């Protein structure tokens, strides 16, 4: 209740945050650092609540490649077992005198050649069952490679905001006052224009003995810039109209709060608008610090050097 009194009543409440007000129903943060909602969905069968296309598109590259190779190896292994169960004598080119392991290995590689429709011709199916199985495998192989190709294209062509946020938000000097500052930077060879930012503060407060979530829109020094080619520091001036106006360092340390950041910008390579999101809990906020400059003029004065490795660099200051 004491903290609620500290919040300036002039602060603009955000009723369109998309999050509920019942704090007892929430666990952890509202938004993960990577921008995804901190929500686990239950109450429906896994196959119905999971979009496999979105899952394959969004997963890390190493996991995507691992699944493709695991599927390729696994399905050929299953077909090799089927060929071996029908009988090696129905695969012309495999010698009966060879060991069981060698025979199975050749059946496996025949399966791989059939699955990929390479068909070297060293081994060929004889008999109805083996021929039918190899025909079905060739069809499955064609469909599988079509799906894999579509997933590869989807991953490469997916509009992505290649923006990286600093690890910490800062409370820094801002004129004769203080300001909440969050820095971001484009880290690939992309061209961003018409960038817009929105910042929302979420607080877990106790009101009339009941824990509740309160959300406030945070005014920014600049909400829109024409070009995003260097680093951009989002600044919320902590003025008389800010919900953080009366907050002290101790209040930040004792309060469960979260700063939600939303960025939209136009990527001329994709010719599409892309979005990025992240959040900072008060545990990830540093009171009394300011960011160090990330860019400088080149030695010959012909260009500007942007140092991506300085995104998280800051220095302590007195407030």
mmCIF file of C-alpha atoms in Angstrom:
data_model
loop_
_atom_site.group_PDB
_atom_site.id
_atom_site.type_symbol
_atom_site.label_atom_id
_atom_site.label_comp_id
_atom_site.label_asym_id
_atom_site.label_seq_id
_atom_site.Cartn_x
_atom_site.Cartn_y
_atom_site.Cartn_z
ATOM 1 C CA UNK A 1 0.000 0.000 0.000
ATOM 2 C CA UNK A 2 2.890 2.344 0.794
ATOM 3 C CA UNK A 3 4.357 1.748 -2.642
ATOM 4 C CA UNK A 4 0.988 2.388 -4.289
ATOM 5 C CA UNK A 5 0.916 5.820 -2.671
ATOM 6 C CA UNK A 6 4.313 6.584 -4.184
ATOM 7 C CA UNK A 7 3.037 6.071 -7.715
ATOM 8 C CA UNK A 8 2.066 9.377 -9.222
ATOM 9 C CA UNK A 9 -1.663 9.470 -9.879
ATOM 10 C CA UNK A 10 -0.962 11.473 -13.038
ATOM 11 C CA UNK A 11 0.719 8.422 -14.565
ATOM 12 C CA UNK A 12 -1.169 7.010 -17.529
ATOM 13 C CA UNK A 13 -2.574 3.554 -16.806
ATOM 14 C CA UNK A 14 -2.274 1.090 -19.687
ATOM 15 C CA UNK A 15 -5.563 -0.813 -20.027
ATOM 16 C CA UNK A 16 -4.498 -2.409 -23.313
ATOM 17 C CA UNK A 17 -1.472 -4.281 -22.009
ATOM 18 C CA UNK A 18 -2.966 -7.688 -22.798
ATOM 19 C CA UNK A 19 -2.174 -8.966 -19.300
ATOM 20 C CA UNK A 20 -4.636 -9.604 -16.505
ATOM 21 C CA UNK A 21 -4.765 -7.670 -13.245
ATOM 22 C CA UNK A 22 -5.006 -10.674 -10.896
ATOM 23 C CA UNK A 23 -1.440 -11.055 -9.638
ATOM 24 C CA UNK A 24 -2.209 -14.348 -7.867
ATOM 25 C CA UNK A 25 -2.773 -16.005 -11.245
ATOM 26 C CA UNK A 26 0.642 -15.056 -12.619
ATOM 27 C CA UNK A 27 3.998 -16.726 -12.105
ATOM 28 C CA UNK A 28 7.363 -15.196 -12.934
ATOM 29 C CA UNK A 29 7.787 -12.502 -15.531
ATOM 30 C CA UNK A 30 5.247 -11.448 -18.137
ATOM 31 C CA UNK A 31 7.580 -11.645 -21.149
ATOM 32 C CA UNK A 32 10.769 -13.677 -21.517
ATOM 33 C CA UNK A 33 14.045 -12.012 -22.476
ATOM 34 C CA UNK A 34 13.726 -13.356 -26.033
ATOM 35 C CA UNK A 35 10.337 -11.676 -26.388
ATOM 36 C CA UNK A 36 8.139 -14.763 -26.120
ATOM 37 C CA UNK A 37 5.235 -14.826 -23.628
ATOM 38 C CA UNK A 38 6.057 -16.550 -20.354
ATOM 39 C CA UNK A 39 3.022 -18.816 -20.713
ATOM 40 C CA UNK A 40 2.734 -22.609 -20.675
ATOM 41 C CA UNK A 41 -0.429 -23.889 -22.337
ATOM 42 C CA UNK A 42 -2.209 -26.942 -20.957
ATOM 43 C CA UNK A 43 -5.640 -28.568 -21.099
ATOM 44 C CA UNK A 44 -5.464 -29.781 -24.688
ATOM 45 C CA UNK A 45 -3.661 -32.638 -26.386
ATOM 46 C CA UNK A 46 -0.093 -31.799 -27.394
ATOM 47 C CA UNK A 47 -0.749 -32.467 -31.090
ATOM 48 C CA UNK A 48 -3.589 -29.924 -31.077
ATOM 49 C CA UNK A 49 -1.917 -27.107 -29.147
ATOM 50 C CA UNK A 50 1.418 -27.261 -30.974
ATOM 51 C CA UNK A 51 1.931 -25.892 -34.470
ATOM 52 C CA UNK A 52 4.703 -28.056 -35.850
ATOM 53 C CA UNK A 53 5.347 -25.588 -38.663
ATOM 54 C CA UNK A 54 5.901 -22.695 -36.236
ATOM 55 C CA UNK A 55 7.980 -24.947 -33.996
ATOM 56 C CA UNK A 56 10.286 -25.984 -36.850
ATOM 57 C CA UNK A 57 10.560 -22.413 -38.130
ATOM 58 C CA UNK A 58 11.422 -20.875 -34.745
ATOM 59 C CA UNK A 59 13.767 -23.484 -33.280
ATOM 60 C CA UNK A 60 17.564 -22.911 -33.232
ATOM 61 C CA UNK A 61 19.541 -23.901 -36.321
ATOM 62 C CA UNK A 62 21.434 -26.725 -34.578
ATOM 63 C CA UNK A 63 18.222 -28.315 -33.337
ATOM 64 C CA UNK A 64 16.560 -27.978 -36.747
ATOM 65 C CA UNK A 65 19.480 -29.692 -38.508
ATOM 66 C CA UNK A 66 19.648 -32.377 -35.809
ATOM 67 C CA UNK A 67 15.955 -33.221 -36.317
ATOM 68 C CA UNK A 68 16.385 -33.428 -40.099
ATOM 69 C CA UNK A 69 19.383 -35.758 -39.854
ATOM 70 C CA UNK A 70 17.758 -37.831 -37.102
ATOM 71 C CA UNK A 71 14.618 -38.237 -39.211
ATOM 72 C CA UNK A 72 16.650 -39.183 -42.289
ATOM 73 C CA UNK A 73 18.718 -41.770 -40.418
ATOM 74 C CA UNK A 74 15.755 -43.111 -38.458
ATOM 75 C CA UNK A 75 13.337 -43.597 -41.331
ATOM 76 C CA UNK A 76 15.973 -45.358 -43.438
ATOM 77 C CA UNK A 77 16.725 -47.588 -40.473
ATOM 78 C CA UNK A 78 13.025 -48.553 -40.253
ATOM 79 C CA UNK A 79 12.818 -49.290 -43.984
ATOM 80 C CA UNK A 80 16.022 -51.353 -43.765
ATOM 81 C CA UNK A 81 14.401 -53.458 -41.037
ATOM 82 C CA UNK A 82 11.344 -53.931 -43.271
ATOM 83 C CA UNK A 83 13.492 -55.005 -46.228
ATOM 84 C CA UNK A 84 15.430 -57.372 -44.028
ATOM 85 C CA UNK A 85 12.202 -58.813 -42.584
ATOM 86 C CA UNK A 86 10.803 -59.494 -46.075
ATOM 87 C CA UNK A 87 14.013 -61.278 -46.965
ATOM 88 C CA UNK A 88 17.430 -60.288 -48.246
ATOM 89 C CA UNK A 89 16.968 -62.736 -51.136
ATOM 90 C CA UNK A 90 14.447 -60.236 -52.564
ATOM 91 C CA UNK A 91 17.155 -57.590 -52.880
ATOM 92 C CA UNK A 92 19.131 -58.573 -55.937
ATOM 93 C CA UNK A 93 22.796 -57.629 -55.497
ATOM 94 C CA UNK A 94 23.224 -58.582 -51.848
ATOM 95 C CA UNK A 95 25.207 -61.788 -51.498
ATOM 96 C CA UNK A 96 23.743 -64.447 -49.217
ATOM 97 C CA UNK A 97 27.228 -65.443 -48.095
ATOM 98 C CA UNK A 98 27.882 -62.087 -46.447
ATOM 99 C CA UNK A 99 27.482 -61.562 -42.701
ATOM 100 C CA UNK A 100 24.189 -60.466 -41.201
ATOM 101 C CA UNK A 101 25.609 -57.040 -40.302
ATOM 102 C CA UNK A 102 26.910 -56.520 -43.841
ATOM 103 C CA UNK A 103 23.579 -57.594 -45.341
ATOM 104 C CA UNK A 104 21.665 -55.194 -43.079
ATOM 105 C CA UNK A 105 24.098 -52.396 -43.911
ATOM 106 C CA UNK A 106 23.563 -52.891 -47.628
ATOM 107 C CA UNK A 107 19.788 -52.973 -47.067
ATOM 108 C CA UNK A 108 20.112 -49.684 -45.198
ATOM 109 C CA UNK A 109 22.039 -48.005 -48.002
ATOM 110 C CA UNK A 110 19.588 -49.384 -50.568
ATOM 111 C CA UNK A 111 16.872 -47.718 -48.500
ATOM 112 C CA UNK A 112 18.817 -44.422 -48.498
ATOM 113 C CA UNK A 113 19.235 -44.577 -52.273
ATOM 114 C CA UNK A 114 15.547 -45.306 -52.747
ATOM 115 C CA UNK A 115 14.459 -42.604 -50.259
ATOM 116 C CA UNK A 116 16.525 -39.984 -52.081
ATOM 117 C CA UNK A 117 15.529 -41.456 -55.507
ATOM 118 C CA UNK A 118 19.238 -41.703 -56.413
ATOM 119 C CA UNK A 119 19.033 -45.352 -57.433
ATOM 120 C CA UNK A 120 22.610 -46.389 -58.246
ATOM 121 C CA UNK A 121 21.401 -49.750 -59.548
ATOM 122 C CA UNK A 122 23.845 -51.920 -57.595
ATOM 123 C CA UNK A 123 20.919 -53.403 -55.645
ATOM 124 C CA UNK A 124 17.402 -53.783 -57.031
ATOM 125 C CA UNK A 125 14.159 -55.137 -55.552
ATOM 126 C CA UNK A 126 12.625 -58.396 -56.759
ATOM 127 C CA UNK A 127 9.215 -59.705 -55.821
ATOM 128 C CA UNK A 128 5.945 -57.901 -55.156
ATOM 129 C CA UNK A 129 6.402 -56.966 -51.478
ATOM 130 C CA UNK A 130 9.899 -55.546 -51.868
ATOM 131 C CA UNK A 131 8.954 -53.639 -55.017
ATOM 132 C CA UNK A 132 5.823 -52.234 -53.350
ATOM 133 C CA UNK A 133 7.819 -51.191 -50.283
ATOM 134 C CA UNK A 134 10.493 -49.477 -52.368
ATOM 135 C CA UNK A 135 7.821 -47.642 -54.370
ATOM 136 C CA UNK A 136 6.159 -46.408 -51.179
ATOM 137 C CA UNK A 137 9.533 -45.344 -49.792
ATOM 138 C CA UNK A 138 10.337 -43.354 -52.938
ATOM 139 C CA UNK A 139 7.023 -41.511 -52.594
ATOM 140 C CA UNK A 140 7.631 -40.800 -48.904
ATOM 141 C CA UNK A 141 11.127 -39.601 -49.761
ATOM 142 C CA UNK A 142 9.823 -37.140 -52.371
ATOM 143 C CA UNK A 143 7.228 -35.765 -49.949
ATOM 144 C CA UNK A 144 9.764 -35.551 -47.117
ATOM 145 C CA UNK A 145 12.262 -33.592 -49.188
ATOM 146 C CA UNK A 146 9.487 -31.281 -50.375
ATOM 147 C CA UNK A 147 8.550 -30.566 -46.753
ATOM 148 C CA UNK A 148 12.209 -30.090 -45.752
ATOM 149 C CA UNK A 149 12.742 -27.705 -48.669
ATOM 150 C CA UNK A 150 9.674 -25.712 -47.633
ATOM 151 C CA UNK A 151 10.948 -25.499 -44.056
ATOM 152 C CA UNK A 152 14.381 -24.363 -45.236
ATOM 153 C CA UNK A 153 12.767 -21.660 -47.368
ATOM 154 C CA UNK A 154 10.482 -20.620 -44.516
ATOM 155 C CA UNK A 155 13.403 -20.261 -42.119
ATOM 156 C CA UNK A 156 15.496 -18.241 -44.571
ATOM 157 C CA UNK A 157 12.644 -16.035 -45.779
ATOM 158 C CA UNK A 158 11.013 -15.396 -42.400
ATOM 159 C CA UNK A 159 11.033 -11.638 -41.663
ATOM 160 C CA UNK A 160 13.158 -11.245 -38.545
ATOM 161 C CA UNK A 161 14.087 -8.154 -36.590
ATOM 162 C CA UNK A 162 17.826 -8.542 -36.138
ATOM 163 C CA UNK A 163 17.908 -6.302 -33.092
ATOM 164 C CA UNK A 164 19.831 -6.995 -29.900
ATOM 165 C CA UNK A 165 18.953 -5.443 -26.554
ATOM 166 C CA UNK A 166 21.371 -4.621 -23.764
ATOM 167 C CA UNK A 167 21.365 -7.046 -20.840
ATOM 168 C CA UNK A 168 20.389 -4.367 -18.323
ATOM 169 C CA UNK A 169 18.163 -1.318 -18.132
ATOM 170 C CA UNK A 170 19.665 1.703 -16.406
ATOM 171 C CA UNK A 171 18.470 4.547 -14.221
ATOM 172 C CA UNK A 172 20.692 7.372 -15.436
ATOM 173 C CA UNK A 173 21.008 11.149 -15.161
ATOM 174 C CA UNK A 174 18.720 12.932 -17.601
ATOM 175 C CA UNK A 175 19.194 16.664 -17.604
ATOM 176 C CA UNK A 176 18.491 17.808 -14.055
ATOM 177 C CA UNK A 177 16.336 14.727 -13.451
ATOM 178 C CA UNK A 178 16.623 10.969 -13.913
ATOM 179 C CA UNK A 179 15.693 8.716 -16.796
ATOM 180 C CA UNK A 180 15.049 5.045 -17.453
ATOM 181 C CA UNK A 181 17.274 3.981 -20.348
ATOM 182 C CA UNK A 182 17.276 0.846 -22.494
ATOM 183 C CA UNK A 183 19.665 0.385 -25.419
ATOM 184 C CA UNK A 184 19.292 -1.685 -28.572
ATOM 185 C CA UNK A 185 21.261 -2.072 -31.774
ATOM 186 C CA UNK A 186 20.848 -3.666 -35.234
ATOM 187 C CA UNK A 187 23.556 -6.338 -35.442
ATOM 188 C CA UNK A 188 23.357 -7.606 -39.040
ATOM 189 C CA UNK A 189 23.772 -5.976 -42.437
ATOM 190 C CA UNK A 190 20.150 -4.875 -42.577
ATOM 191 C CA UNK A 191 18.599 -1.495 -43.282
ATOM 192 C CA UNK A 192 15.881 -0.484 -40.814
ATOM 193 C CA UNK A 193 13.693 2.565 -41.325
ATOM 194 C CA UNK A 194 10.624 4.021 -39.631
ATOM 195 C CA UNK A 195 11.382 2.471 -36.231
ATOM 196 C CA UNK A 196 8.796 2.858 -33.457
ATOM 197 C CA UNK A 197 9.078 1.990 -29.772
ATOM 198 C CA UNK A 198 6.618 1.457 -26.940
ATOM 199 C CA UNK A 199 7.467 0.866 -23.293
ATOM 200 C CA UNK A 200 5.121 -0.409 -20.592
ATOM 201 C CA UNK A 201 5.730 -0.748 -16.854
ATOM 202 C CA UNK A 202 4.141 -3.659 -14.997
ATOM 203 C CA UNK A 203 4.009 -3.580 -11.204
ATOM 204 C CA UNK A 204 2.875 -6.187 -8.702
ATOM 205 C CA UNK A 205 1.156 -4.165 -5.989
ATOM 206 C CA UNK A 206 -1.026 -4.755 -2.967
ATOM 207 C CA UNK A 207 -4.273 -2.825 -3.044
ATOM 208 C CA UNK A 208 -6.817 -3.193 -0.230
ATOM 209 C CA UNK A 209 -5.080 -6.372 0.894
ATOM 210 C CA UNK A 210 -5.245 -7.944 -2.588
ATOM 211 C CA UNK A 211 -2.251 -8.394 -4.866
ATOM 212 C CA UNK A 212 -2.884 -6.878 -8.259
ATOM 213 C CA UNK A 213 -1.018 -6.131 -11.484
ATOM 214 C CA UNK A 214 -0.899 -2.524 -12.578
ATOM 215 C CA UNK A 215 0.368 -1.435 -15.986
ATOM 216 C CA UNK A 216 1.505 2.031 -16.989
ATOM 217 C CA UNK A 217 2.495 3.464 -20.348
ATOM 218 C CA UNK A 218 5.922 5.060 -20.153
ATOM 219 C CA UNK A 219 6.420 8.180 -22.225
ATOM 220 C CA UNK A 220 9.588 8.160 -24.296
ATOM 221 C CA UNK A 221 11.893 10.974 -25.264
ATOM 222 C CA UNK A 222 11.688 9.610 -28.822
ATOM 223 C CA UNK A 223 9.036 7.079 -29.820
ATOM 224 C CA UNK A 224 9.858 7.166 -33.538
ATOM 225 C CA UNK A 225 13.026 7.572 -35.585
ATOM 226 C CA UNK A 226 13.383 7.640 -39.344
ATOM 227 C CA UNK A 227 16.437 5.374 -39.609
ATOM 228 C CA UNK A 228 17.812 2.738 -37.233
ATOM 229 C CA UNK A 229 21.406 2.248 -38.338
ATOM 230 C CA UNK A 230 23.274 2.974 -35.087
ATOM 231 C CA UNK A 231 22.443 2.153 -31.487
ATOM 232 C CA UNK A 232 19.175 3.530 -30.124
ATOM 233 C CA UNK A 233 18.811 4.343 -26.436
ATOM 234 C CA UNK A 234 15.177 4.473 -25.382
ATOM 235 C CA UNK A 235 14.782 7.118 -22.707
ATOM 236 C CA UNK A 236 11.829 7.462 -20.361
ATOM 237 C CA UNK A 237 12.215 10.792 -18.532
ATOM 238 C CA UNK A 238 11.250 10.308 -14.883
ATOM 239 C CA UNK A 239 9.229 13.509 -14.552
ATOM 240 C CA UNK A 240 6.292 14.446 -12.338
ATOM 241 C CA UNK A 241 3.997 12.481 -14.672
ATOM 242 C CA UNK A 242 6.021 9.263 -14.520
ATOM 243 C CA UNK A 243 4.853 6.350 -12.319
ATOM 244 C CA UNK A 244 8.515 6.022 -11.248
ATOM 245 C CA UNK A 245 8.800 9.649 -10.116
ATOM 246 C CA UNK A 246 9.054 8.932 -6.378
ATOM 247 C CA UNK A 247 10.915 5.622 -6.666
ATOM 248 C CA UNK A 248 14.176 5.298 -4.780
ATOM 249 C CA UNK A 249 16.914 2.730 -5.257
ATOM 250 C CA UNK A 250 15.449 0.737 -2.350
ATOM 251 C CA UNK A 251 12.009 0.751 -3.982
ATOM 252 C CA UNK A 252 13.428 -0.787 -7.146
ATOM 253 C CA UNK A 253 15.170 -3.449 -5.088
ATOM 254 C CA UNK A 254 12.087 -4.384 -3.041
ATOM 255 C CA UNK A 255 9.409 -4.161 -5.743
ATOM 256 C CA UNK A 256 8.411 -6.842 -8.221
ATOM 257 C CA UNK A 257 8.264 -4.865 -11.436
ATOM 258 C CA UNK A 258 8.891 -5.470 -15.122
ATOM 259 C CA UNK A 259 9.540 -3.154 -18.055
ATOM 260 C CA UNK A 260 8.098 -4.379 -21.350
ATOM 261 C CA UNK A 261 9.673 -3.107 -24.565
ATOM 262 C CA UNK A 262 8.097 -3.361 -28.023
ATOM 263 C CA UNK A 263 9.875 -2.333 -31.244
ATOM 264 C CA UNK A 264 8.511 -2.282 -34.790
ATOM 265 C CA UNK A 265 10.544 -1.227 -37.819
ATOM 266 C CA UNK A 266 10.543 -1.587 -41.582
ATOM 267 C CA UNK A 267 13.195 -3.837 -43.124
ATOM 268 C CA UNK A 268 13.741 -2.865 -46.757
ATOM 269 C CA UNK A 269 15.385 -6.219 -47.550
ATOM 270 C CA UNK A 270 12.241 -8.145 -46.573
ATOM 271 C CA UNK A 271 10.098 -5.195 -47.681
ATOM 272 C CA UNK A 272 8.076 -5.863 -44.566
ATOM 273 C CA UNK A 273 7.553 -4.608 -41.041
ATOM 274 C CA UNK A 274 9.359 -6.643 -38.383
ATOM 275 C CA UNK A 275 8.934 -6.604 -34.615
ATOM 276 C CA UNK A 276 11.092 -7.311 -31.569
ATOM 277 C CA UNK A 277 10.145 -7.605 -27.903
ATOM 278 C CA UNK A 278 11.922 -8.042 -24.609
ATOM 279 C CA UNK A 279 11.474 -7.244 -20.942
ATOM 280 C CA UNK A 280 13.527 -6.238 -17.921
ATOM 281 C CA UNK A 281 12.602 -7.129 -14.373
ATOM 282 C CA UNK A 282 13.711 -4.756 -11.646
ATOM 283 C CA UNK A 283 16.409 -7.324 -10.812
ATOM 284 C CA UNK A 284 17.878 -6.545 -14.243
ATOM 285 C CA UNK A 285 17.854 -2.803 -13.657
ATOM 286 C CA UNK A 286 20.959 -0.910 -12.531
ATOM 287 C CA UNK A 287 20.406 2.254 -10.530
ATOM 288 C CA UNK A 288 23.025 4.961 -11.021
ATOM 289 C CA UNK A 289 24.713 4.100 -14.324
ATOM 290 C CA UNK A 290 24.875 5.370 -17.892
ATOM 291 C CA UNK A 291 25.683 3.684 -21.191
ATOM 292 C CA UNK A 292 29.004 4.310 -22.863
ATOM 293 C CA UNK A 293 29.053 5.415 -26.492
ATOM 294 C CA UNK A 294 29.049 2.534 -28.978
ATOM 295 C CA UNK A 295 30.262 4.302 -32.090
ATOM 296 C CA UNK A 296 32.975 6.684 -33.208
ATOM 297 C CA UNK A 297 34.500 8.193 -36.335
ATOM 298 C CA UNK A 298 36.991 6.076 -38.286
ATOM 299 C CA UNK A 299 40.629 7.135 -38.372
ATOM 300 C CA UNK A 300 40.369 8.550 -41.892
ATOM 301 C CA UNK A 301 37.070 10.247 -41.069
ATOM 302 C CA UNK A 302 35.269 8.556 -43.933
ATOM 303 C CA UNK A 303 32.803 6.409 -41.964
ATOM 304 C CA UNK A 304 31.275 5.683 -38.564
ATOM 305 C CA UNK A 305 32.379 2.571 -36.661
ATOM 306 C CA UNK A 306 29.665 0.831 -34.615
ATOM 307 C CA UNK A 307 31.144 -1.410 -31.901
ATOM 308 C CA UNK A 308 28.605 -4.160 -31.288
ATOM 309 C CA UNK A 309 30.660 -5.616 -28.439
ATOM 310 C CA UNK A 310 30.053 -2.423 -26.437
ATOM 311 C CA UNK A 311 26.280 -2.862 -26.278
ATOM 312 C CA UNK A 312 26.357 -3.697 -22.557
ATOM 313 C CA UNK A 313 29.123 -1.280 -21.552
ATOM 314 C CA UNK A 314 28.180 1.268 -18.911
ATOM 315 C CA UNK A 315 29.773 3.291 -16.164
ATOM 316 C CA UNK A 316 28.538 4.015 -12.677
ATOM 317 C CA UNK A 317 27.396 7.558 -11.850
ATOM 318 C CA UNK A 318 25.979 9.339 -8.843
ATOM 319 C CA UNK A 319 22.310 10.233 -8.791
#
